[in-house]
GROMACS .gro file of C-alpha atoms in nm:
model
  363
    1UNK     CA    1   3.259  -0.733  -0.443
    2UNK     CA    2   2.938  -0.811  -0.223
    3UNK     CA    3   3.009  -0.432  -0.070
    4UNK     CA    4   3.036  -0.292  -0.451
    5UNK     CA    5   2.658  -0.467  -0.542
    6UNK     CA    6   2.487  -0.332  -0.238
    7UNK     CA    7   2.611   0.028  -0.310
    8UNK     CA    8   2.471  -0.019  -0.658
    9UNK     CA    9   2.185  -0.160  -0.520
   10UNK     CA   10   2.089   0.116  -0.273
   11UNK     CA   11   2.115   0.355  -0.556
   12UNK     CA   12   1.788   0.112  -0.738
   13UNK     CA   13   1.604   0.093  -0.442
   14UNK     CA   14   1.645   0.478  -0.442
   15UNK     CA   15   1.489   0.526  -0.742
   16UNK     CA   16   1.240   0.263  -0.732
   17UNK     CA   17   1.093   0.469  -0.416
   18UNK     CA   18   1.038   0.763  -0.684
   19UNK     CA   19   0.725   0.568  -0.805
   20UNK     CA   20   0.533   0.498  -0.432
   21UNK     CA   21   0.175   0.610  -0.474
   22UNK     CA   22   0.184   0.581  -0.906
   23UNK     CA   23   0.281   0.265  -0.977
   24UNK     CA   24   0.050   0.023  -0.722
   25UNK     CA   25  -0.061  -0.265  -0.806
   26UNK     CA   26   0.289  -0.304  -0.956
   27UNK     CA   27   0.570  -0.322  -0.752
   28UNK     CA   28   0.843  -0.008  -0.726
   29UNK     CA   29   1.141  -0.145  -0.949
   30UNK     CA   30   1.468   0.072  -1.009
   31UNK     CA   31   1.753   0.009  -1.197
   32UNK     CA   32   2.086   0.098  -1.234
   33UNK     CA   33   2.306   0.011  -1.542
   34UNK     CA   34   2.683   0.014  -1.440
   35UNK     CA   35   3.041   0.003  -1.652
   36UNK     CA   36   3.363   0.025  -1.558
   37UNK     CA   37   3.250   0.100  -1.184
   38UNK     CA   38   3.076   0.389  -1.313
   39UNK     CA   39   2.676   0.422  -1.336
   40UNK     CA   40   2.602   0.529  -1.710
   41UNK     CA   41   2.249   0.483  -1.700
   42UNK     CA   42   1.930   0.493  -1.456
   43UNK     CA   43   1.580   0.439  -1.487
   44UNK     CA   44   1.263   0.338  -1.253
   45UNK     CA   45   0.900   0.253  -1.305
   46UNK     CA   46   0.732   0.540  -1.299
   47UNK     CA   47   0.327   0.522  -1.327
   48UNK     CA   48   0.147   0.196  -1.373
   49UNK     CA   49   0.098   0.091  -1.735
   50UNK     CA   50   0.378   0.238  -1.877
   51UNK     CA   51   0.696   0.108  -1.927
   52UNK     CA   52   0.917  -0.023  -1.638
   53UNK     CA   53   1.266   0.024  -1.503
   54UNK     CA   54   1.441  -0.159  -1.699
   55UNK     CA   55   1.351   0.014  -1.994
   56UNK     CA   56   1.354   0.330  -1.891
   57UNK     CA   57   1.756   0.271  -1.796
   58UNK     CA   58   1.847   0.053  -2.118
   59UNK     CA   59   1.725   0.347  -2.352
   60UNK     CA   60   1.942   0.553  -2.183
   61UNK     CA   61   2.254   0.294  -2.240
   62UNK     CA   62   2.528   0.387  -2.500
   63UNK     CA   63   2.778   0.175  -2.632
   64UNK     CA   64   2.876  -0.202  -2.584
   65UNK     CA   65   2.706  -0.297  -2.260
   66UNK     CA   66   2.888  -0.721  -2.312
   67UNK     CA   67   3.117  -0.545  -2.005
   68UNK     CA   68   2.780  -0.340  -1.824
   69UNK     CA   69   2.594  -0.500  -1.537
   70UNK     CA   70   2.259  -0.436  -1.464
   71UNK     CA   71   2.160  -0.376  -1.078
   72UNK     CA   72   1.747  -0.432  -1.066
   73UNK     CA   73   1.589  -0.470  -0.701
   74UNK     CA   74   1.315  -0.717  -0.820
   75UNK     CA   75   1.334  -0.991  -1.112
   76UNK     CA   76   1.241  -0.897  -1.462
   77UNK     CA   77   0.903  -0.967  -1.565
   78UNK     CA   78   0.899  -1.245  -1.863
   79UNK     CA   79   0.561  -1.217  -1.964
   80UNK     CA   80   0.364  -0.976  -2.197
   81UNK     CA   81   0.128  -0.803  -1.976
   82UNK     CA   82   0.048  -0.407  -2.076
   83UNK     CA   83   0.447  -0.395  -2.149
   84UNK     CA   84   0.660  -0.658  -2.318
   85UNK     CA   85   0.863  -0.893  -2.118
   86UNK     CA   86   1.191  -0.715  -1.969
   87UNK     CA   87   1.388  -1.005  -1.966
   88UNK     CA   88   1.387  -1.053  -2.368
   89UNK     CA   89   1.510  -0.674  -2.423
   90UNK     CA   90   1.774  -0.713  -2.131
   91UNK     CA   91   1.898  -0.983  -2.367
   92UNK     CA   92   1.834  -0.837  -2.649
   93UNK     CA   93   2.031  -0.507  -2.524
   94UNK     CA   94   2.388  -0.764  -2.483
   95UNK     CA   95   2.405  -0.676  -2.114
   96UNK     CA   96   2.668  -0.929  -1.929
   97UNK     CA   97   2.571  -0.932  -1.607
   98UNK     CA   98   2.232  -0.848  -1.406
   99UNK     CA   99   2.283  -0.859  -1.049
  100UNK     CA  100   1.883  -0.916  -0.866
  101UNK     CA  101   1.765  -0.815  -0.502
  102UNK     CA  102   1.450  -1.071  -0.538
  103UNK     CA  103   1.269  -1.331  -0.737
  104UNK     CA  104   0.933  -1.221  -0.829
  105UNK     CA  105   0.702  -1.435  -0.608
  106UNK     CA  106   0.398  -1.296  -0.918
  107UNK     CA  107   0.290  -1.667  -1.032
  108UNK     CA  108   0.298  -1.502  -1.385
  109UNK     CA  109   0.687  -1.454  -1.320
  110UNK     CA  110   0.813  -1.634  -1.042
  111UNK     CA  111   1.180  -1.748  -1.197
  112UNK     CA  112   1.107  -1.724  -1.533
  113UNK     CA  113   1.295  -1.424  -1.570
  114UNK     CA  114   1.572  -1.505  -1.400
  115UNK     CA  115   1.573  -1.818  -1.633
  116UNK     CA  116   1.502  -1.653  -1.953
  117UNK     CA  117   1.798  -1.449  -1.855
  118UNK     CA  118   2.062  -1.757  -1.825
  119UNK     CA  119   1.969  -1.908  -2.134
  120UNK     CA  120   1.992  -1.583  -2.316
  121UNK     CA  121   2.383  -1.644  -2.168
  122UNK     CA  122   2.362  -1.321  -1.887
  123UNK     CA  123   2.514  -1.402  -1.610
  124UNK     CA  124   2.269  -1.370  -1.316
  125UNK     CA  125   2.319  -1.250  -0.907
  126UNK     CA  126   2.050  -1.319  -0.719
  127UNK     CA  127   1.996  -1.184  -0.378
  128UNK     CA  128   2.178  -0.904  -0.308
  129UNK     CA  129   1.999  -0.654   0.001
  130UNK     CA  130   1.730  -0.884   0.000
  131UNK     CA  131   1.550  -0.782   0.306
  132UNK     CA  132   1.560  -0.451   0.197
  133UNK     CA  133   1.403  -0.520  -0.086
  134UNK     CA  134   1.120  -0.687   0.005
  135UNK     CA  135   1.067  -0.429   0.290
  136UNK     CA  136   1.034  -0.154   0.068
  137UNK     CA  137   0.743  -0.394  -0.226
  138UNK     CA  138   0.592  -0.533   0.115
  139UNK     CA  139   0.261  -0.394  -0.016
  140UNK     CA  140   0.291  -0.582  -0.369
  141UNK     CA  141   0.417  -0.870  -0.193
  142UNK     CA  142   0.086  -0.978   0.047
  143UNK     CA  143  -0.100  -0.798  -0.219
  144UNK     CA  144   0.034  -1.089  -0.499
  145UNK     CA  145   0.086  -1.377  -0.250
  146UNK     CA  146  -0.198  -1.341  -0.061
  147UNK     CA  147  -0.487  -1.220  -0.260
  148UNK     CA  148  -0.583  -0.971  -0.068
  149UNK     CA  149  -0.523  -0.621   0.005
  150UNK     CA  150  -0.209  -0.466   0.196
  151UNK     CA  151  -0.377  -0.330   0.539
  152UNK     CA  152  -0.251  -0.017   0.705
  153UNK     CA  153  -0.441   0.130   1.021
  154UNK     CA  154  -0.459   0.489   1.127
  155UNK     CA  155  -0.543   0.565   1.470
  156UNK     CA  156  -0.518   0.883   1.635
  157UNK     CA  157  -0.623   0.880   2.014
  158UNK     CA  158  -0.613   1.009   2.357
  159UNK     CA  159  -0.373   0.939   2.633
  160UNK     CA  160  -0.718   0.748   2.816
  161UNK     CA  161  -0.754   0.579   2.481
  162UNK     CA  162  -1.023   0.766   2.319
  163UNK     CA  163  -1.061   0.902   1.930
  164UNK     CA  164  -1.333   1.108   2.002
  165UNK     CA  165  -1.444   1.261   2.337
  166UNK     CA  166  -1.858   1.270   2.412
  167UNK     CA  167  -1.970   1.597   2.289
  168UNK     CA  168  -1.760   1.693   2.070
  169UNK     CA  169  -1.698   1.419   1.721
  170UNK     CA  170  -1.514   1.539   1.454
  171UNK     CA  171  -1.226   1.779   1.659
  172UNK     CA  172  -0.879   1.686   1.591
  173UNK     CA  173  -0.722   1.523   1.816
  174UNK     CA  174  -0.332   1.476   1.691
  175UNK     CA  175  -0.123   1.773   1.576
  176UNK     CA  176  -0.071   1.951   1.300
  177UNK     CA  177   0.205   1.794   1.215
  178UNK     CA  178   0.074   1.425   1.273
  179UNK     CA  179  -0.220   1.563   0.968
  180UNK     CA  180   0.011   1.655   0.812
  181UNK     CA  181   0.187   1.271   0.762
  182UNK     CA  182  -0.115   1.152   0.767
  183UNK     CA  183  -0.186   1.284   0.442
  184UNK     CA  184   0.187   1.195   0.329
  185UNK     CA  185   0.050   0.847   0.406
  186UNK     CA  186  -0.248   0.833   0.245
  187UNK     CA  187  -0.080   0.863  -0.103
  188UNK     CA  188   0.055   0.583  -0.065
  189UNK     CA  189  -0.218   0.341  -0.021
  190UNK     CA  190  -0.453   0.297  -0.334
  191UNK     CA  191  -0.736   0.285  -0.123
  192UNK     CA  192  -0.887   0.506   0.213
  193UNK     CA  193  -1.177   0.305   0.390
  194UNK     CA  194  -1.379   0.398   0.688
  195UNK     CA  195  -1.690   0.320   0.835
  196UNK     CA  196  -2.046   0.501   0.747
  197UNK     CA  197  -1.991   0.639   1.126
  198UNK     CA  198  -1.676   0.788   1.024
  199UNK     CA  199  -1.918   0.956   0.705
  200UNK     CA  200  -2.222   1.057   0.941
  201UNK     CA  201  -2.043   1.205   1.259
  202UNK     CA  202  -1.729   1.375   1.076
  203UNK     CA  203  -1.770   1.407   0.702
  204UNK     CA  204  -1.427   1.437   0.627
  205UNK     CA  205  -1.288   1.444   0.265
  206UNK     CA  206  -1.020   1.196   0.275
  207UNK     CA  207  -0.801   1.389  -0.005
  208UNK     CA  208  -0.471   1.430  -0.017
  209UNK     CA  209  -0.343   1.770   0.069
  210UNK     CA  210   0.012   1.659   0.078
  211UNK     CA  211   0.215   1.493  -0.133
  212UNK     CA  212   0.238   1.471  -0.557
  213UNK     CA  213  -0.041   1.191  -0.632
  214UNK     CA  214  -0.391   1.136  -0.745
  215UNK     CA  215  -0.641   1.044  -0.487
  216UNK     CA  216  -0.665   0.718  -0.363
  217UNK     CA  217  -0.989   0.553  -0.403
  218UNK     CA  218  -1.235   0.552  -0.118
  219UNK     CA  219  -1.422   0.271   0.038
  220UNK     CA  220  -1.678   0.332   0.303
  221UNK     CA  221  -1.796   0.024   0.495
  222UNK     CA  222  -2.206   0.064   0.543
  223UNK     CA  223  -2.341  -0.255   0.633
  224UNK     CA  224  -2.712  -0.117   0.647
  225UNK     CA  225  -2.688   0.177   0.349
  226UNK     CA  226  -2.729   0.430   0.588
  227UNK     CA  227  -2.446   0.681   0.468
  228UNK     CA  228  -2.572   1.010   0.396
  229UNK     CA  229  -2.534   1.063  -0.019
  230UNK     CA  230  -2.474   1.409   0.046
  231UNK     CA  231  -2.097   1.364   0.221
  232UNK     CA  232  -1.804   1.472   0.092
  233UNK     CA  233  -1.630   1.139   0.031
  234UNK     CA  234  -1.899   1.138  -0.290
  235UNK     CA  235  -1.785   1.481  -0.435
  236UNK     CA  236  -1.546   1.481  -0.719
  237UNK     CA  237  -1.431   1.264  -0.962
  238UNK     CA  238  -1.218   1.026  -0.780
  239UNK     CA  239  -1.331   0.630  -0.784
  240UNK     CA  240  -1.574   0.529  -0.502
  241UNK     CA  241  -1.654   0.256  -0.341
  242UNK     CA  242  -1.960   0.146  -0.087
  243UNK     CA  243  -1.984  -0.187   0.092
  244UNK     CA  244  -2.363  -0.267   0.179
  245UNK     CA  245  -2.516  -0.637   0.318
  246UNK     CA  246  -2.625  -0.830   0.049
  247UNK     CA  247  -3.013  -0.920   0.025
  248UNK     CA  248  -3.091  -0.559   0.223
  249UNK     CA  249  -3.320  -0.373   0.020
  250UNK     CA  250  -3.139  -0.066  -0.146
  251UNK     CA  251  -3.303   0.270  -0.045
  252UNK     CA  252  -3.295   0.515  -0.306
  253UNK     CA  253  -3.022   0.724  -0.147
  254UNK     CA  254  -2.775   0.438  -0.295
  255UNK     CA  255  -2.956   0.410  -0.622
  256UNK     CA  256  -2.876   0.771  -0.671
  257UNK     CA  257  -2.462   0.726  -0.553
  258UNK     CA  258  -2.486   0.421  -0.783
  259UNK     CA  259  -2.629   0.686  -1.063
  260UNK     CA  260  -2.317   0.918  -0.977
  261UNK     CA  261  -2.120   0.702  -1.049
  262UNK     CA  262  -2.036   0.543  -0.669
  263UNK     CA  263  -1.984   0.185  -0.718
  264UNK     CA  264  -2.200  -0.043  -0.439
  265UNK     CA  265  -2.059  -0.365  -0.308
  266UNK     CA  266  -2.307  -0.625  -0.166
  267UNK     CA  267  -2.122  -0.854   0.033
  268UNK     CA  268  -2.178  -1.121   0.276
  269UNK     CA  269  -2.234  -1.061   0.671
  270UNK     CA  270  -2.495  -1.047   0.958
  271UNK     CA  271  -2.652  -0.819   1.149
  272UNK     CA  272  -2.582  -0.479   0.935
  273UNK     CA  273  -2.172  -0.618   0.930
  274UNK     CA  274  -2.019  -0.727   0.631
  275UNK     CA  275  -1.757  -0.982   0.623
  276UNK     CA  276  -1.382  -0.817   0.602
  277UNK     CA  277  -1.251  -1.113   0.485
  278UNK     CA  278  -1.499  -1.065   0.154
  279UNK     CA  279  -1.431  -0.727   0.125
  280UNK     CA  280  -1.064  -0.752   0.110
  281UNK     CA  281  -1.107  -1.050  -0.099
  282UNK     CA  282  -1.370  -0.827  -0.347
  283UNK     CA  283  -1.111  -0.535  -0.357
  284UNK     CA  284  -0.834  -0.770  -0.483
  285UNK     CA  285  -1.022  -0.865  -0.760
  286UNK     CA  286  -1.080  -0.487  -0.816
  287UNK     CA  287  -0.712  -0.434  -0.868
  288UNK     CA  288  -0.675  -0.259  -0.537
  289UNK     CA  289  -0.368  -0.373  -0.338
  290UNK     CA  290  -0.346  -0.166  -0.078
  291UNK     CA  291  -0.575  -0.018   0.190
  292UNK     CA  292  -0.546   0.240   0.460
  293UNK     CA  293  -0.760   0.200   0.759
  294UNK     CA  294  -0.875   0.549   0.932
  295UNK     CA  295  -1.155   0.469   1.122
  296UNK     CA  296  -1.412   0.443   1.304
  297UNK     CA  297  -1.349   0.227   1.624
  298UNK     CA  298  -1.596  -0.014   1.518
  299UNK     CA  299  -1.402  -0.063   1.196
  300UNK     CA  300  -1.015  -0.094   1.374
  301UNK     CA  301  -1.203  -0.339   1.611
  302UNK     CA  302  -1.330  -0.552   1.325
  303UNK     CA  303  -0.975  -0.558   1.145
  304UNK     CA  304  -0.773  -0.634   1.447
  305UNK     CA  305  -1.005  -0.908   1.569
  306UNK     CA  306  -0.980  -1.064   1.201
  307UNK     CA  307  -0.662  -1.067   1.240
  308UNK     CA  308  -0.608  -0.877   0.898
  309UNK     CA  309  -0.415  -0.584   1.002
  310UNK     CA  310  -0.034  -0.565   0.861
  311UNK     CA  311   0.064  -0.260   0.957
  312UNK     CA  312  -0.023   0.042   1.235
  313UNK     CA  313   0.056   0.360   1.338
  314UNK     CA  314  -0.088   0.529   1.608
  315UNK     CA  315  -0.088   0.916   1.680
  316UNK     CA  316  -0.098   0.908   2.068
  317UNK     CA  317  -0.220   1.279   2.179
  318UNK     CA  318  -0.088   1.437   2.531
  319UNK     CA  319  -0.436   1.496   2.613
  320UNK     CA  320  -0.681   1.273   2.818
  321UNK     CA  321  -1.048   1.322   2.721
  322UNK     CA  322  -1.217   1.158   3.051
  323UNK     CA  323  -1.569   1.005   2.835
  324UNK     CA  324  -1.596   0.929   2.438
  325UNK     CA  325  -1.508   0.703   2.195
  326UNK     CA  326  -1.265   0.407   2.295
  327UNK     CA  327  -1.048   0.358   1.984
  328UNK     CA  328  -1.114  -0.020   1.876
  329UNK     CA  329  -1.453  -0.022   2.035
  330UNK     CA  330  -1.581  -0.266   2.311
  331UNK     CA  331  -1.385  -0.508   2.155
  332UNK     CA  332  -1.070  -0.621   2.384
  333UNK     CA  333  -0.803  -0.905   2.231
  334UNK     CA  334  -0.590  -1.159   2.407
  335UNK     CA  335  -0.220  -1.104   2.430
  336UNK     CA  336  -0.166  -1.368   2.123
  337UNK     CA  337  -0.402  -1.206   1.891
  338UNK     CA  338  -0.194  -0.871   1.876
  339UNK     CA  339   0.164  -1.001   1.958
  340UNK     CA  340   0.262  -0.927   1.642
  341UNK     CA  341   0.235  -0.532   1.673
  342UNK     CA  342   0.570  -0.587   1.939
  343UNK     CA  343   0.770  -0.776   1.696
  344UNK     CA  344   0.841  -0.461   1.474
  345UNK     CA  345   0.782  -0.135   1.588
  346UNK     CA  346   0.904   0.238   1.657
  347UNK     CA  347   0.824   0.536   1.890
  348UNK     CA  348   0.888   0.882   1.736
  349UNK     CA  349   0.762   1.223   1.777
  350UNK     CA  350   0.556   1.432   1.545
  351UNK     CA  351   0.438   1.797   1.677
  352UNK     CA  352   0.288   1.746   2.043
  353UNK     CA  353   0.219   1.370   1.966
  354UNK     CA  354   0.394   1.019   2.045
  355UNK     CA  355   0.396   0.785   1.754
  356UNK     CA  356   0.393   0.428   1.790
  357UNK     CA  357   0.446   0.234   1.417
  358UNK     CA  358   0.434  -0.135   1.429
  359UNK     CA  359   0.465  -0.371   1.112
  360UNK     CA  360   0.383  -0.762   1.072
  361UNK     CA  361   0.703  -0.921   1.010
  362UNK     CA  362   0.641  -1.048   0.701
  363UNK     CA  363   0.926  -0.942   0.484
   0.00000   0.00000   0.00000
């Protein structure tokens, strides 16, 4: 039977995958509504705010579902939030069985689903392809235990270590191809951030060229409000965000972003840096649960020494640029502050380049 729930149960974390990049801060839920050994009825969340999985699958339902069971990779949500509570209509619906990858760890849920669901008299599984699970919502997970941001770095470098060579800033270094994922990437994260060195020296747009999703917000880190207000990150309609050092005068170059619509963040820090930790903490509050990191060296140097990076994946060019930009700055950890990138990682190829993806064990 165990072999029969994790087929099912591949088939929710399928469809819960649909909604990566539309449904963050929420977690990607799928569900599967099965009778007789046959599926009859699927359904996923598919954009934040509207309704989730589980209803999505149970208006699709026909007939007596006392016999169905319900196959759901994350616990039903029992509280009202901008949907009613899925575990009342699961009930309600005269469903048998639900069979659960994961508890909720969302204080607002955290077993009260699961409990709503046994004294509603459905029997309950908990647990099945758990790892996988939690693998796949590891974004909503630190996001909703943690209070804090999800945080993904991008680097792309040279053989010698460099992301930028002397004389010329703003060339690519990685393929094609490796742009090409990079963009895939990037709509998956609700938030871009780079440095104002990033802005000044390459004024890139930070879309995403690839992929179906709206832009991600962006958040440029600019410690002294020196960020040029005509740069593309400000074009458009997309949300915004610069970080400045509180109690520094603003010039009127962020008065007029502010005007545009640009929203300024004055945050804690010294010496023209602001404090990460207050930044990720500021960007939780502003419902954004996930960021990805592309630069500049200054900024990966900061993250890794904070020890707040989860995740990295590093485009490694076959080219060796002799002088420029060393990719996490002058910066240079011990062995025990970046263990963790060895603990769960891959090599693959994309175009020319080597890719090295590591991942916090966390899950």
């Amino acid at each position: 039977m165990r072999r029969v729930h994790e087929s099912f149960m591949r088939e929710c974390l399928r469809l819960a995958a649909r909604g990566r990049g539309r449904v963050s801060p929420n977690p990607m839920v799928g569900a599967v509504l099965v009778r007789d050994g046959r599926i009859i009825a699927r359904g996923w969340h598919q954009q934040f705010g509207e309704a989730h999985a589980e209803v999505h699958c149970l208006r699709r339902a026909r007939g007596d579902l006392q016999r169905a069971t319900l196959y759901v990779n994350l616990e039903p949500c029992s509280h009202t939030g901008k949907t009613p509570p899925c575990a009342d209509l699961i009930v309600a619906s005269g469903v048998g069985h639900v069979v659960v990858a994961m508890r909720d760890p969302n204080p607002r849920v955290a077993g009260r689903g699961l409990h709503r669901l046994r004294r509603g008299g459905v029997r309950v599984t908990v647990g099945v392809l758990e790892r996988e699970a939690r693998q796949l919502n590891r974004m909503f997970l630190h996001h909703i235990t943690r209070r804090r941001p999800y945080v993904h770095l991008k680097v792309a470098q040279s053989l010698d270590g460099m992301i930028a060579s002397a004389n010329a800033r703003g060339r690519w270094i990685s393929s094609s191809e490796s742009r090409r994922q990079v963009h895939l990437l990037r709509g998956q994260y609700d938030a871009i951030l780079v440095g104002a060195g990033t802005v000044r020296d390459d004024n890139p747009r930070l879309t995403v060229r690839h992929g179906p999703r709206a832009e991600p917000a962006v958040v440029v880190l600019s410690g002294r409000g020196r960020v040029p207000e005509t740069a593309r990150v400000f074009r458009g309609n997309r949300r915004v965000i610069l970080v400045t050092q509180e109690g520094r005068r603003d010039g009127t170059g962020l008065r007029r972003l502010e005007s545009r619509g640009v929203t300024i963040l004055r945050m804690p820090g010294r010496d023209g840096r602001v404090s990460l930790k207050a930044v990720l903490r500021q960007l939780y509050l502003l419902n954004i649960g996930s960021v990805f990191v592309e630069g500049g060296a200054d900024v990966f140097g900061q993250f890794l020494r904070g020890d707040l990076v989860n995740e990295i994946t590093l485009f490694l060019a076959p080219v060796a640029l002799g002088r420029g930009v060393s990719a996490f700055g002058t910066w240079t950890g011990t062995a025990a502050q970046v263990h963790w990138i060895s603990r769960r990682g891959e090599v693959s190829r994309s175009g020319s380049d080597f890719v090295l993806h590591a991942q916090r064990d966390e899950v």
